[in-house]
Short mmCIF file of C-alpha atoms and ligand atoms in Angstrom, two decimals:
data_model
loop_
_atom_site.label_atom_id
_atom_site.label_comp_id
_atom_site.label_asym_id
_atom_site.label_seq_id
_atom_site.Cartn_x
_atom_site.Cartn_y
_atom_site.Cartn_z
CA MET K 1 -14.76 12.52 -1.77
CA ALA K 2 -12.89 13.45 1.15
CA ILE K 3 -9.55 13.31 2.97
CA ARG K 4 -9.48 10.73 5.86
CA ASN K 5 -7.55 10.76 8.82
CA VAL K 6 -4.44 8.60 8.66
CA LEU K 7 -3.73 6.46 11.87
CA THR K 8 -0.33 6.49 13.12
CA LYS K 9 1.66 3.55 14.63
CA GLU K 10 0.54 4.07 18.23
CA GLU K 11 -3.10 2.96 17.00
CA ALA K 12 -4.04 -0.41 18.06
CA ALA K 13 -6.14 -0.86 14.76
CA LEU K 14 -2.98 -1.06 12.53
CA TYR K 15 -1.99 -4.26 14.34
CA LYS K 16 -5.19 -6.06 13.77
CA LYS K 17 -6.20 -8.46 10.78
CA SER K 18 -8.62 -6.89 8.26
CA ARG K 19 -11.75 -8.71 7.16
CA ILE K 20 -12.75 -10.05 3.78
CA ILE K 21 -14.83 -7.61 1.72
CA THR K 22 -18.09 -9.17 0.52
CA LYS K 23 -20.44 -6.07 -0.49
CA PHE K 24 -19.17 -4.20 -3.60
CA ASP K 25 -21.45 -1.37 -2.95
CA ASP K 26 -21.56 2.44 -2.88
CA ARG K 27 -20.15 2.48 0.68
CA LEU K 28 -17.04 0.63 -0.64
CA HIS K 29 -16.81 2.91 -3.48
CA GLN K 30 -16.91 5.97 -1.18
CA LEU K 31 -14.13 4.40 0.91
CA LEU K 32 -11.96 3.90 -2.22
CA ASP K 33 -12.56 7.21 -3.39
CA ASP K 34 -11.85 8.77 -0.10
CA MET K 35 -8.63 6.57 0.28
CA ALA K 36 -7.51 7.87 -3.33
CA ASP K 37 -7.85 11.47 -2.20
CA THR K 38 -6.06 10.93 1.08
CA LEU K 39 -3.31 8.98 -0.97
CA ILE K 40 -2.96 11.84 -3.30
CA GLU K 41 -2.97 14.59 -0.72
CA SER K 42 -0.17 12.82 1.32
CA ASN K 43 2.16 12.02 -1.70
CA GLY K 44 2.28 8.36 -0.67
CA VAL K 45 2.75 5.34 -3.04
CA GLY K 46 0.19 3.16 -1.25
CA LEU K 47 -2.53 3.15 1.47
CA ALA K 48 -4.45 0.30 3.06
CA ALA K 49 -7.83 0.58 4.59
CA PRO K 50 -6.87 0.02 8.19
CA GLN K 51 -4.85 3.14 7.80
CA VAL K 52 -7.95 4.88 7.77
CA GLY K 53 -9.32 2.84 10.55
CA ILE K 54 -11.52 0.46 8.38
CA LEU K 55 -10.46 -3.17 9.17
CA ARG K 56 -11.47 -4.38 5.55
CA ARG K 57 -9.25 -5.80 2.87
CA ALA K 58 -8.82 -2.98 0.47
CA VAL K 59 -5.67 -1.21 -0.61
CA LEU K 60 -4.35 1.21 -3.16
CA VAL K 61 -1.06 1.18 -4.86
CA LEU K 62 0.10 4.09 -7.12
CA GLU K 63 1.90 2.41 -10.25
CA THR K 64 5.00 4.76 -10.81
CA ASN K 65 6.42 2.69 -13.50
CA VAL K 66 5.16 4.52 -16.34
CA ALA K 67 6.53 5.89 -19.68
CA GLU K 68 7.26 9.59 -19.39
CA ASP K 69 4.45 10.73 -21.45
CA GLU K 70 2.11 8.61 -19.13
CA ASP K 71 0.27 9.40 -15.75
CA GLU K 72 0.95 7.48 -12.74
CA TYR K 73 -2.21 5.79 -11.91
CA ILE K 74 -3.96 4.17 -8.90
CA ILE K 75 -4.50 0.49 -8.76
CA GLU K 76 -7.58 -0.56 -6.46
CA LEU K 77 -7.16 -4.06 -4.85
CA ILE K 78 -9.92 -5.74 -3.00
CA ASN K 79 -9.19 -9.06 -1.18
CA PRO K 80 -5.73 -9.04 -2.59
CA GLU K 81 -3.34 -12.24 -2.49
CA ILE K 82 0.11 -12.58 -3.64
CA ILE K 83 0.27 -15.45 -6.11
CA GLU K 84 3.79 -15.24 -7.48
CA THR K 85 7.02 -13.53 -6.51
CA ALA K 86 10.68 -13.42 -7.89
CA GLY K 87 13.90 -11.82 -6.83
CA GLU K 88 14.89 -10.00 -3.75
CA GLU K 89 15.98 -6.61 -3.00
CA GLU K 90 16.73 -4.49 0.20
CA GLY K 91 15.56 -1.03 -0.13
CA PRO K 92 14.09 2.02 1.78
CA GLU K 93 10.57 2.02 2.75
CA GLY K 94 8.35 4.51 4.55
CA CYS K 95 4.75 4.50 5.62
CA LEU K 96 2.05 7.25 5.97
CA SER K 97 1.45 5.69 9.43
CA VAL K 98 5.11 6.25 10.50
CA PRO K 99 5.67 9.79 9.23
CA GLY K 100 9.04 11.15 8.68
CA GLU K 101 10.93 7.50 9.11
CA TYR K 102 12.33 5.07 6.77
CA GLY K 103 13.77 1.65 7.11
CA LEU K 104 15.43 -0.91 4.91
CA VAL K 105 13.18 -3.90 4.20
CA VAL K 106 13.96 -6.87 1.89
CA ARG K 107 11.08 -7.36 -0.63
CA PRO K 108 10.64 -9.43 -3.95
CA THR K 109 11.74 -7.31 -7.07
CA TYR K 110 8.64 -8.89 -8.88
CA VAL K 111 5.04 -9.51 -7.44
CA LYS K 112 1.99 -10.85 -9.03
CA VAL K 113 -1.33 -10.13 -7.25
CA ARG K 114 -4.73 -11.67 -7.59
CA ALA K 115 -7.46 -9.39 -6.52
CA GLN K 116 -11.06 -8.00 -6.91
CA ASP K 117 -11.96 -4.77 -8.40
CA ARG K 118 -14.56 -2.39 -6.90
CA PHE K 119 -17.24 -4.24 -8.60
CA GLY K 120 -16.17 -7.64 -7.43
CA GLU K 121 -14.38 -8.91 -10.76
CA TRP K 122 -11.17 -10.79 -10.23
CA PHE K 123 -8.13 -9.73 -11.91
CA GLU K 124 -4.59 -10.25 -11.82
CA VAL K 125 -1.71 -7.38 -11.77
CA GLU K 126 2.06 -7.55 -11.88
CA GLY K 127 4.36 -5.16 -10.31
CA GLU K 128 8.18 -4.63 -10.34
CA GLY K 129 10.62 -2.52 -8.13
CA LEU K 130 8.76 0.06 -6.09
CA THR K 131 5.24 -1.09 -7.21
CA ALA K 132 6.20 -4.88 -6.11
CA ARG K 133 7.26 -3.36 -2.76
CA ALA K 134 4.32 -1.23 -2.53
CA PHE K 135 2.07 -4.46 -3.07
CA CYS K 136 3.87 -6.27 -0.23
CA HIS K 137 3.82 -3.40 1.83
CA GLU K 138 0.16 -2.78 1.63
CA ILE K 139 -1.02 -6.42 1.91
CA ASP K 140 1.09 -6.51 5.09
CA HIS K 141 -1.11 -3.96 6.51
CA LEU K 142 -4.12 -6.10 5.76
CA GLU K 143 -2.54 -8.73 8.37
CA GLY K 144 -1.76 -5.94 10.92
CA VAL K 145 1.82 -5.92 9.91
CA LEU K 146 3.87 -2.64 9.75
CA TYR K 147 7.22 -2.66 7.84
CA ILE K 148 9.00 -1.37 11.21
CA SER K 149 8.45 -4.86 12.59
CA LYS K 150 10.33 -6.60 9.75
CA CYS K 151 12.87 -4.14 8.61
CA THR K 152 16.59 -4.79 8.49
CA ARG K 153 17.23 -1.42 10.18
CA MET K 154 15.71 2.14 10.32
CA LEU K 155 17.58 4.86 8.56
CA SER K 156 19.39 7.43 10.53
CA GLU K 157 18.36 11.36 9.81
CA ASP K 158 21.35 11.73 7.86
CA GLU K 159 20.76 8.94 5.52
CA ILE K 160 17.15 10.12 4.87
CA LYS K 161 18.70 13.49 4.03
CA THR K 162 21.00 11.86 1.55
CA GLU K 163 18.09 9.88 -0.12
CA ASP K 164 16.10 13.02 -0.45
CA ASP K 165 19.07 14.71 -2.32
CA GLU K 166 19.39 11.92 -4.69
CA GLU K 167 15.77 12.26 -5.74
NI1 LIG U 1 2.14 1.61 5.19
#
């Protein structure tokens, strides 16, 4: 396991479409383990393979909607597709590839995703609120889309400070 370097928005790889994953081998597992280390180290809620320079369709999302006595856990999504959405909410969003900045993005409040696990088994998973937002944000990365290209507006430094204070 290792921390990988996270690309920032100047890097061309972040704007490219990622390819389907067909091999569910040790190399993929190593990538996913490294991505998990990188995500935890950077306190993010999601990370997509292209952010560590691998143009393959793999993302991690941290499920934060857990009971108080439960631990947050990482959901691994290989070749994910959004198959259902509901609701709409504008909310603040950040990205490890756009450090220190936040913008307002309209996202569904509920999302159902179909994906493969690290062994190639298909499954479905639902997310609400921040988790739904993270599913959308991370899957956008696989299309080469950063939130800064679809946000309503970026937050000012004062607004970011206020958000931090509220947390
Ligand atoms: Ni991101």
